[in-house]
Tab-separated table of C-alpha atoms and ligand atoms in Angstrom:
chain	number	residue	atom	x	y	z
A	643	MET	CA	-9.664	-3.101	22.453
A	644	ASN	CA	-9.405	-5.734	19.652
A	645	ALA	CA	-12.988	-6.801	20.008
A	646	GLU	CA	-13.037	-10.532	19.447
A	647	PRO	CA	-14.450	-12.093	17.697
A	648	GLY	CA	-16.571	-9.547	15.842
A	649	THR	CA	-15.261	-6.992	13.423
A	650	ARG	CA	-17.849	-4.243	12.764
A	651	VAL	CA	-18.491	-3.564	9.016
A	652	LEU	CA	-19.544	0.152	8.690
A	653	THR	CA	-20.837	1.966	5.608
A	654	ALA	CA	-19.205	5.487	4.676
A	655	GLU	CA	-21.483	7.901	6.642
A	656	THR	CA	-20.726	10.501	9.307
A	657	ALA	CA	-21.460	8.284	12.123
A	658	SER	CA	-19.060	5.585	11.063
A	659	ILE	CA	-16.165	8.095	10.788
A	660	GLU	CA	-17.032	9.208	14.443
A	661	ALA	CA	-17.115	5.545	15.511
A	662	ALA	CA	-13.692	4.955	13.785
A	663	ALA	CA	-12.098	8.086	15.293
A	664	ALA	CA	-13.280	7.036	18.756
A	665	CYS	CA	-12.078	3.487	18.092
A	666	LEU	CA	-8.605	4.826	17.397
A	667	ARG	CA	-8.639	7.145	20.328
A	668	ALA	CA	-9.308	4.100	22.533
A	669	GLY	CA	-6.413	2.350	21.068
A	670	GLY	CA	-8.319	0.057	18.787
A	671	LEU	CA	-7.731	-0.982	15.090
A	672	ALA	CA	-9.974	0.500	12.275
A	673	ALA	CA	-9.571	-0.472	8.540
A	674	PHE	CA	-10.446	2.334	6.181
A	675	PRO	CA	-10.264	3.047	2.396
A	676	THR	CA	-7.687	5.269	0.748
A	677	GLU	CA	-7.465	5.895	-2.972
A	678	THR	CA	-4.572	3.380	-3.209
A	679	VAL	CA	-5.569	0.466	-1.019
A	680	TYR	CA	-7.413	-0.156	2.279
A	681	GLY	CA	-5.105	0.726	5.356
A	682	LEU	CA	-5.330	-0.668	8.817
A	683	GLY	CA	-5.275	2.302	11.084
A	684	ALA	CA	-4.017	2.795	14.681
A	685	ASP	CA	-3.227	5.909	16.691
A	686	ALA	CA	0.422	6.715	15.812
A	687	GLY	CA	1.144	8.018	19.178
A	688	ASN	CA	0.028	4.827	20.976
A	689	GLY	CA	2.832	2.300	21.070
A	690	GLU	CA	0.392	-0.559	22.399
A	691	ALA	CA	-2.083	0.162	19.725
A	692	VAL	CA	0.868	-0.075	17.203
A	693	ALA	CA	1.834	-3.377	18.747
A	694	ARG	CA	-1.520	-4.872	18.250
A	695	LEU	CA	-1.634	-3.556	14.673
A	696	TYR	CA	1.637	-5.604	14.089
A	697	ALA	CA	0.086	-8.563	15.937
A	698	ALA	CA	-3.096	-8.358	13.915
A	699	LYS	CA	-1.082	-8.265	10.481
A	700	GLY	CA	1.430	-10.859	11.672
A	701	ARG	CA	3.994	-8.153	10.326
A	702	PRO	CA	7.681	-8.398	11.264
A	703	ALA	CA	8.311	-5.535	13.857
A	704	PHE	CA	11.139	-4.166	11.967
A	705	ASN	CA	9.044	-2.970	9.153
A	706	PRO	CA	8.117	0.667	9.663
A	707	LEU	CA	4.670	2.110	9.145
A	708	ILE	CA	3.444	5.170	7.274
A	709	ALA	CA	1.902	8.040	9.218
A	710	HIS	CA	-1.365	9.313	7.409
A	711	VAL	CA	-2.258	13.030	8.151
A	712	ALA	CA	-4.950	15.163	6.717
A	713	ASP	CA	-2.837	17.825	5.260
A	714	LEU	CA	0.532	19.554	4.943
A	715	ALA	CA	0.338	21.445	8.050
A	716	ALA	CA	-0.354	18.147	10.074
A	717	ALA	CA	2.657	16.625	8.147
A	718	ARG	CA	4.904	19.514	9.233
A	719	ARG	CA	4.315	18.606	12.904
A	720	ILE	CA	5.939	15.284	12.689
A	721	ALA	CA	8.480	15.630	9.665
A	722	ILE	CA	11.176	18.116	8.546
A	723	PHE	CA	10.709	19.155	4.863
A	724	ASP	CA	13.687	20.179	2.681
A	725	ALA	CA	13.069	22.024	-0.678
A	726	ASP	CA	12.263	18.921	-2.710
A	727	ALA	CA	9.872	17.587	-0.364
A	728	GLU	CA	8.159	20.908	-0.346
A	729	LYS	CA	7.908	20.803	-4.143
A	730	LEU	CA	6.654	17.169	-4.116
A	731	ALA	CA	3.979	17.742	-1.353
A	732	ALA	CA	2.634	20.876	-3.028
A	733	ALA	CA	2.462	19.049	-6.461
A	734	PHE	CA	1.006	15.715	-5.305
A	735	TRP	CA	-0.636	15.974	-2.026
A	736	PRO	CA	-3.317	14.750	-1.082
A	737	GLY	CA	-2.496	11.707	-3.357
A	738	PRO	CA	-0.637	8.475	-3.775
A	739	LEU	CA	2.681	9.625	-2.789
A	740	THR	CA	4.565	8.913	0.416
A	741	LEU	CA	7.589	10.986	1.590
A	742	VAL	CA	10.310	9.543	3.717
A	743	LEU	CA	11.681	12.557	5.768
A	744	PRO	CA	13.596	13.255	8.973
A	745	LYS	CA	11.275	12.856	11.994
A	746	ARG	CA	10.639	16.069	13.870
A	747	PRO	CA	11.964	15.612	17.448
A	748	GLY	CA	9.022	15.340	19.870
A	749	SER	CA	6.581	14.479	17.031
A	750	GLY	CA	4.766	11.871	19.363
A	751	VAL	CA	4.984	9.125	16.802
A	752	ALA	CA	5.631	5.895	18.759
A	753	ASP	CA	9.124	4.401	18.130
A	754	LEU	CA	7.809	1.117	17.376
A	755	ALA	CA	5.701	2.598	14.503
A	756	LEU	CA	9.082	3.808	13.001
A	757	ALA	CA	10.902	0.420	13.722
A	758	GLY	CA	13.494	2.549	15.571
A	759	LEU	CA	14.403	4.692	12.644
A	760	ASP	CA	14.984	8.496	12.914
A	761	THR	CA	12.997	9.023	9.746
A	762	VAL	CA	9.288	8.903	9.289
A	763	ALA	CA	7.363	8.139	5.948
A	764	VAL	CA	4.196	10.450	5.732
A	765	ARG	CA	1.201	10.527	3.353
A	766	VAL	CA	-1.716	12.648	2.796
A	767	PRO	CA	-4.351	10.361	1.096
A	768	ASP	CA	-6.810	11.610	-1.349
A	769	HIS	CA	-10.071	9.698	-0.360
A	770	PRO	CA	-13.032	11.448	1.234
A	771	VAL	CA	-13.370	8.754	3.992
A	772	ALA	CA	-9.568	8.710	4.759
A	773	GLN	CA	-9.603	12.635	4.900
A	774	ALA	CA	-12.788	12.825	7.116
A	775	LEU	CA	-11.339	10.213	9.372
A	776	LEU	CA	-7.863	11.903	9.666
A	777	LYS	CA	-9.805	15.213	10.345
A	778	ALA	CA	-11.959	13.682	13.153
A	779	PHE	CA	-9.079	11.905	14.716
A	780	ASP	CA	-6.954	14.926	14.601
A	781	GLY	CA	-3.552	13.414	14.814
A	782	PRO	CA	-1.302	10.975	12.736
A	783	VAL	CA	-2.788	7.541	12.045
A	784	VAL	CA	-0.443	4.690	11.194
A	785	ALA	CA	-1.880	2.578	8.348
A	786	PRO	CA	-0.119	-0.452	6.655
A	787	SER	CA	-2.174	-2.021	4.041
A	788	ALA	CA	-4.995	-3.986	5.709
A	789	ASN	CA	-3.913	-7.419	4.915
A	790	ARG	CA	-2.088	-10.223	6.789
A	791	SER	CA	1.676	-9.935	6.321
A	792	GLY	CA	2.761	-11.658	3.066
A	793	HIS	CA	-0.636	-11.459	1.438
A	794	VAL	CA	-1.650	-9.062	-1.475
A	795	SER	CA	-2.999	-5.643	-0.376
A	796	PRO	CA	-6.845	-5.167	-0.076
A	797	THR	CA	-8.547	-3.075	-2.726
A	798	ASP	CA	-11.954	-3.465	-1.258
A	799	ALA	CA	-13.569	-4.305	2.268
A	800	ALA	CA	-14.211	-7.940	1.480
A	801	HIS	CA	-10.527	-8.598	0.870
A	802	VAL	CA	-9.862	-6.809	4.392
A	803	LEU	CA	-12.437	-9.075	6.111
A	804	ALA	CA	-11.008	-12.225	4.307
A	805	ASP	CA	-7.555	-11.522	5.936
A	806	LEU	CA	-8.577	-9.714	9.343
A	807	ARG	CA	-12.094	-10.435	10.444
A	808	GLY	CA	-12.133	-11.053	14.277
A	809	ARG	CA	-8.631	-9.571	14.510
A	810	ILE	CA	-9.632	-5.897	14.148
A	811	ASP	CA	-12.340	-3.763	15.509
A	812	LEU	CA	-13.920	-2.375	12.322
A	813	VAL	CA	-13.614	-1.617	8.707
A	814	ILE	CA	-15.435	1.209	6.882
A	815	ASP	CA	-16.622	-0.063	3.596
A	816	ALA	CA	-16.611	2.587	0.862
A	817	GLY	CA	-16.273	0.142	-2.132
A	818	PRO	CA	-13.257	-0.517	-4.345
A	819	CYS	CA	-10.190	1.682	-4.447
A	820	THR	CA	-9.627	3.862	-7.419
A	821	VAL	CA	-5.750	3.537	-7.717
A	822	GLY	CA	-5.444	-0.074	-6.663
A	823	VAL	CA	-1.628	-0.203	-5.968
A	824	GLU	CA	0.128	1.292	-2.887
A	825	SER	CA	1.470	4.862	-2.792
A	826	THR	CA	4.788	5.570	-4.498
A	827	ILE	CA	7.503	6.051	-1.735
A	828	VAL	CA	10.215	8.553	-2.299
A	829	SER	CA	12.790	9.421	0.399
A	830	CYS	CA	13.938	13.076	0.783
A	831	LEU	CA	16.949	12.487	2.991
A	832	GLY	CA	19.263	14.181	0.415
A	833	GLU	CA	18.933	13.141	-3.162
A	834	PRO	CA	15.280	12.188	-3.672
A	835	THR	CA	15.188	8.420	-4.083
A	836	LEU	CA	12.539	5.951	-5.228
A	837	LEU	CA	11.984	3.451	-2.588
A	838	ARG	CA	8.870	1.780	-3.777
A	839	PRO	CA	7.121	2.349	-7.221
A	840	GLY	CA	3.441	2.904	-6.727
A	841	GLY	CA	0.360	4.712	-7.842
A	842	LEU	CA	2.001	7.959	-8.752
A	843	ALA	CA	4.270	7.420	-11.836
A	844	ARG	CA	8.138	8.114	-11.575
A	845	GLU	CA	7.765	10.228	-14.797
A	846	GLN	CA	5.387	12.591	-12.979
A	847	ILE	CA	7.626	13.025	-9.936
A	848	GLU	CA	10.613	13.725	-12.109
A	849	ARG	CA	8.797	16.359	-13.991
A	850	VAL	CA	8.203	18.303	-10.945
A	851	LEU	CA	11.754	17.792	-9.583
A	852	GLY	CA	13.261	18.663	-12.834
A	853	HIS	CA	15.728	15.720	-12.763
A	854	PRO	CA	15.500	11.984	-12.330
A	855	LEU	CA	14.962	10.073	-9.178
A	856	ALA	CA	17.657	7.990	-7.839
A	857	THR	CA	16.760	4.352	-7.444
A	858	ALA	CA	17.268	2.569	-4.143
A	859	ALA	CA	20.082	-0.001	-4.009
A	860	VAL	CA	18.354	-3.503	-3.945
A	861	PRO	CA	18.636	-4.599	-0.277
A	862	ALA	CA	21.255	-7.276	0.079
A	863	ASP	CA	19.030	-8.921	2.787
A	864	ASP	CA	15.279	-9.288	2.608
A	865	ASP	CA	14.913	-8.357	6.115
A	866	ALA	CA	17.135	-5.208	6.034
A	867	PRO	CA	15.181	-2.306	7.601
A	868	LEU	CA	16.339	0.482	5.169
A	869	ALA	CA	14.204	-0.578	2.172
A	870	PRO	CA	11.542	-2.519	3.972
A	871	GLY	CA	8.522	-3.222	1.874
A	872	MET	CA	10.962	-4.760	-0.462
A	873	LEU	CA	10.727	-8.184	1.335
A	874	ALA	CA	11.106	-10.334	-1.735
A	875	SER	CA	7.888	-12.466	-1.234
A	876	HIS	CA	5.832	-9.722	0.261
A	877	TYR	CA	3.006	-9.897	-2.523
A	878	ALA	CA	2.588	-13.329	-2.726
A	879	PRO	CA	-0.493	-15.309	-3.965
A	880	LYS	CA	-0.590	-18.930	-2.982
A	881	ALA	CA	-0.256	-20.123	-6.518
A	882	GLY	CA	3.006	-20.250	-8.444
A	883	VAL	CA	3.571	-17.440	-10.845
A	884	ARG	CA	5.275	-17.542	-14.334
A	885	LEU	CA	5.999	-14.088	-15.786
A	886	ASP	CA	6.202	-12.913	-19.356
A	887	ALA	CA	4.266	-15.825	-20.684
A	888	THR	CA	3.129	-15.627	-24.194
A	889	SER	CA	0.741	-18.514	-24.081
A	890	PRO	CA	-0.537	-20.335	-21.044
A	891	ARG	CA	0.466	-24.066	-20.561
A	892	ASP	CA	-1.810	-26.967	-19.694
A	893	GLY	CA	-2.923	-26.734	-15.955
A	894	GLU	CA	-2.108	-22.949	-15.806
A	895	ALA	CA	-4.511	-20.159	-15.120
A	896	LEU	CA	-4.045	-17.007	-17.216
A	897	LEU	CA	-3.537	-13.354	-16.091
A	898	ALA	CA	-3.687	-11.517	-19.189
A	899	PHE	CA	-2.919	-7.905	-20.360
A	900	GLY	CA	-4.272	-6.404	-23.396
A	901	PRO	CA	-5.586	-8.786	-26.191
A	902	ALA	CA	-5.467	-12.352	-24.843
A	903	PRO	CA	-4.490	-15.529	-26.547
A	904	GLU	CA	-7.299	-18.246	-27.054
A	905	PHE	CA	-7.427	-20.187	-23.843
A	906	SER	CA	-10.165	-22.441	-22.315
A	907	GLY	CA	-8.569	-22.402	-18.807
A	908	THR	CA	-9.463	-19.760	-16.113
A	909	THR	CA	-8.612	-16.124	-17.348
A	910	PHE	CA	-8.547	-12.889	-15.872
A	911	ASN	CA	-7.545	-9.820	-17.792
A	912	LEU	CA	-5.809	-6.780	-16.163
A	913	SER	CA	-7.020	-4.679	-18.991
A	914	PRO	CA	-8.361	-6.079	-22.247
A	915	ARG	CA	-7.694	-2.387	-23.686
A	916	GLY	CA	-4.080	-2.338	-22.409
A	917	ASP	CA	-4.660	0.487	-20.148
A	918	LEU	CA	-2.065	0.519	-17.169
A	919	ILE	CA	-4.282	2.504	-14.829
A	920	GLU	CA	-6.937	0.091	-15.163
A	921	ALA	CA	-4.510	-2.817	-14.796
A	922	ALA	CA	-3.195	-1.336	-11.600
A	923	ALA	CA	-6.656	-0.961	-10.152
A	924	ASN	CA	-7.422	-4.780	-10.945
A	925	LEU	CA	-4.022	-6.182	-10.053
A	926	PHE	CA	-4.533	-7.426	-6.596
A	927	SER	CA	-8.284	-8.488	-6.789
A	928	HIS	CA	-7.344	-10.420	-9.907
A	929	LEU	CA	-4.564	-12.250	-8.026
A	930	ARG	CA	-6.774	-13.044	-5.252
A	931	ALA	CA	-9.647	-14.266	-7.729
A	932	LEU	CA	-7.011	-16.501	-9.476
A	933	ASP	CA	-5.963	-17.990	-6.043
A	934	ALA	CA	-9.848	-18.477	-5.030
A	935	SER	CA	-10.233	-20.271	-8.289
A	936	GLY	CA	-7.925	-22.986	-6.951
A	937	ALA	CA	-5.192	-22.407	-9.714
A	938	LYS	CA	-1.932	-23.884	-8.829
A	939	ASN	CA	0.142	-21.916	-11.384
A	940	ILE	CA	-0.639	-18.629	-12.981
A	941	ALA	CA	0.953	-17.518	-16.326
A	942	VAL	CA	1.112	-13.817	-16.401
A	943	MET	CA	1.485	-11.835	-19.874
A	944	SER	CA	3.989	-9.081	-19.965
A	945	VAL	CA	3.063	-5.652	-18.946
A	946	PRO	CA	4.994	-2.556	-20.331
A	947	HIS	CA	7.211	-0.949	-17.870
A	948	HIS	CA	6.331	2.789	-18.277
A	949	GLY	CA	3.969	4.937	-16.221
A	950	LEU	CA	2.229	2.695	-13.527
A	951	GLY	CA	3.584	-0.548	-15.392
A	952	GLU	CA	6.721	-0.116	-13.137
A	953	ALA	CA	4.757	-0.581	-9.952
A	954	ILE	CA	2.718	-3.467	-11.519
A	955	ASN	CA	5.711	-5.290	-12.641
A	956	ASP	CA	7.423	-4.756	-9.169
A	957	ARG	CA	4.438	-6.352	-7.596
A	958	LEU	CA	4.383	-9.268	-10.056
A	959	ALA	CA	8.000	-9.890	-9.563
A	960	ARG	CA	7.344	-10.269	-5.824
A	961	ALA	CA	4.393	-12.557	-6.465
A	962	ALA	CA	6.760	-14.846	-8.639
A	963	ALA	CA	9.563	-14.800	-6.056
A	964	PRO	CA	10.130	-18.102	-4.460
A	965	LYS	CA	7.946	-18.684	-1.357
A	966	GLN	CA	9.766	-18.695	2.003
B	2404	TXA	O1	-0.810	3.248	-0.358
B	2404	TXA	C1	-0.101	3.005	0.681
B	2404	TXA	O2	1.014	3.464	0.917
B	2404	TXA	C2	-0.820	2.190	1.788
B	2404	TXA	C3	-2.055	2.942	2.107
B	2404	TXA	C4	-2.901	2.287	3.284
B	2404	TXA	O3	-1.771	4.188	2.655
B	2404	TXA	N1	-0.030	1.978	2.892
B	2404	TXA	C5	0.999	0.892	2.654
B	2404	TXA	O4	1.581	0.724	4.009
B	2404	TXA	O5	1.311	0.359	1.677
B	2404	TXA	P1	2.566	-0.562	4.109
B	2404	TXA	O6	2.919	-0.523	5.662
B	2404	TXA	O7	1.976	-1.703	3.480
B	2404	TXA	O8	3.868	-0.150	3.335
B	2404	TXA	C6	4.606	0.994	3.692
B	2404	TXA	C7	6.100	0.831	3.277
B	2404	TXA	C8	6.827	-0.406	3.868
B	2404	TXA	O9	7.597	-1.111	2.779
B	2404	TXA	C9	7.795	0.060	4.874
B	2404	TXA	O10	8.927	-0.532	5.125
B	2404	TXA	C10	8.116	1.576	4.316
B	2404	TXA	O11	6.946	1.953	3.754
B	2404	TXA	N2	8.549	2.602	5.055
B	2404	TXA	C11	7.889	3.066	6.065
B	2404	TXA	N3	8.577	3.886	6.771
B	2404	TXA	C12	9.719	4.078	6.227
B	2404	TXA	C13	11.008	4.684	6.449
B	2404	TXA	N4	10.892	5.548	7.582
B	2404	TXA	N5	11.993	4.540	5.523
B	2404	TXA	C14	11.936	3.605	4.487
B	2404	TXA	N6	10.742	2.897	4.267
B	2404	TXA	C15	9.743	3.204	5.160
B	2405	MG	MG1	1.591	-3.496	2.750
């Protein structure tokens, strides 16, 4: 089904939603926008489609995928909710929160999509195109970020095409994503635990739970399946990255936050006014733009660590990790 070499680029209209749903039903790969980043969708119940998805991304097969569904009722068909999970779903779905839950026996999600785990990551995205597609398809859709493995997540359709043109069947172009970083992942397998900081701030989750989130132990091994997505160099631009720079050095490009120092070299600013939400939305596109500018090294100014800053700093630390 992976129509070579063409990848259809569709506008966000009813006929495109129908075409994407039909593509998924036929075992194809359809990229679509969510409020966080663009996802590469496949039928969660079709193991072969899931395998093609891993191949298109070049993703290690031990890394499990998020099952996307239209609403809580659909989520209950594939996962088991405890009281904390119920609270979080009620407060934040649809939205940029993924819950890792025990999988419901007979849920029909392909084992390959779960990388053999008996848990499932579930998300109800808050984007009109994602919602319409999930309703039209009427079943769980696994969707990792629509980039080649090891590249930054795509926040518009051009990013998707740069990585995956000719490797996937279609992409629905609905313009840039509003959140710009991936969903926050919380496991509810006991004490709620933050597995990945993301588009929903930790503080908001803790307010609803009424207590702090546990933080996942740092995985000893980058390839360990428990806290996957924590692969150290997952969010890697080609350029070298120097964090917490106060002023750029000769030959570096600058990724600024807030008021930037005088500098004649290539500069992108995550948010000149120091707004973390704006910075999150710009993060991946600015990293890509800096790579495209030919910069060999990027000096990154420090970003405050509260709110969405935690997710931004997590992605920047990965970008700075030594390349494998
Ligand atoms: O915002 C997002 O979450 C985007 C959009 C498209 O929804 N999706 C996304 O998917 O970021 P992906 O595959 O790039 O990242 C999913 C992360 C991976 O780190 C994966 O290892 C982790 O979720 N994950 C999936 N299932 C898991 C599970 N059962 N237990 C622990 N981690 C899991
Ligand atoms: Mg990803």
